[in-house]
């Protein structure tokens, strides 16, 4: 009666599975129960964020480049990555040249 795997291999497999289950049970019993962390506080959106959301919704349907949309996406990236507003004007796309002078 050969069925592909030997009786010894089946016993070894069941023993390995039982050992793994015992290990998981012991680790679960030994670790202290810690309460789940509180979810982050969701603050109500102010008017600026609501305006930004409306602009991003408008921009999602456009197929042509729009400078207003590019500015809205840049503001959304700054907000997402929590970059402060003290970034240099050249990174924000301002009218200042890298040396501090006004562009012609």
Tab-separated table of C-alpha atoms in Angstrom, residues 3 6-7 9 11 14-16 18 29 34 45-46 49 59 72 87 93-96 98 101:
chain	number	residue	atom	x	y	z
A	3	UNK	CA	0.297	6.148	-1.380
A	6	UNK	CA	5.458	7.121	3.989
A	7	UNK	CA	3.805	6.762	7.360
A	9	UNK	CA	6.846	11.301	6.950
A	11	UNK	CA	3.955	11.444	11.572
A	14	UNK	CA	1.955	16.215	12.143
A	15	UNK	CA	4.556	16.497	14.930
A	16	UNK	CA	6.101	19.579	13.324
A	18	UNK	CA	1.807	20.392	16.573
A	29	UNK	CA	0.214	33.386	26.627
A	34	UNK	CA	-1.358	45.893	25.869
A	45	UNK	CA	-11.007	70.626	8.068
A	46	UNK	CA	-10.687	74.386	8.010
A	49	UNK	CA	-8.295	72.592	3.414
A	59	UNK	CA	-8.037	69.187	-11.201
A	72	UNK	CA	-2.843	72.845	-5.484
A	87	UNK	CA	10.992	76.458	2.607
A	93	UNK	CA	8.337	78.069	-7.377
A	94	UNK	CA	8.508	81.722	-6.307
A	95	UNK	CA	9.887	84.666	-8.257
A	96	UNK	CA	13.214	84.769	-6.447
A	98	UNK	CA	18.708	81.251	-6.262
A	101	UNK	CA	17.718	88.526	-6.511
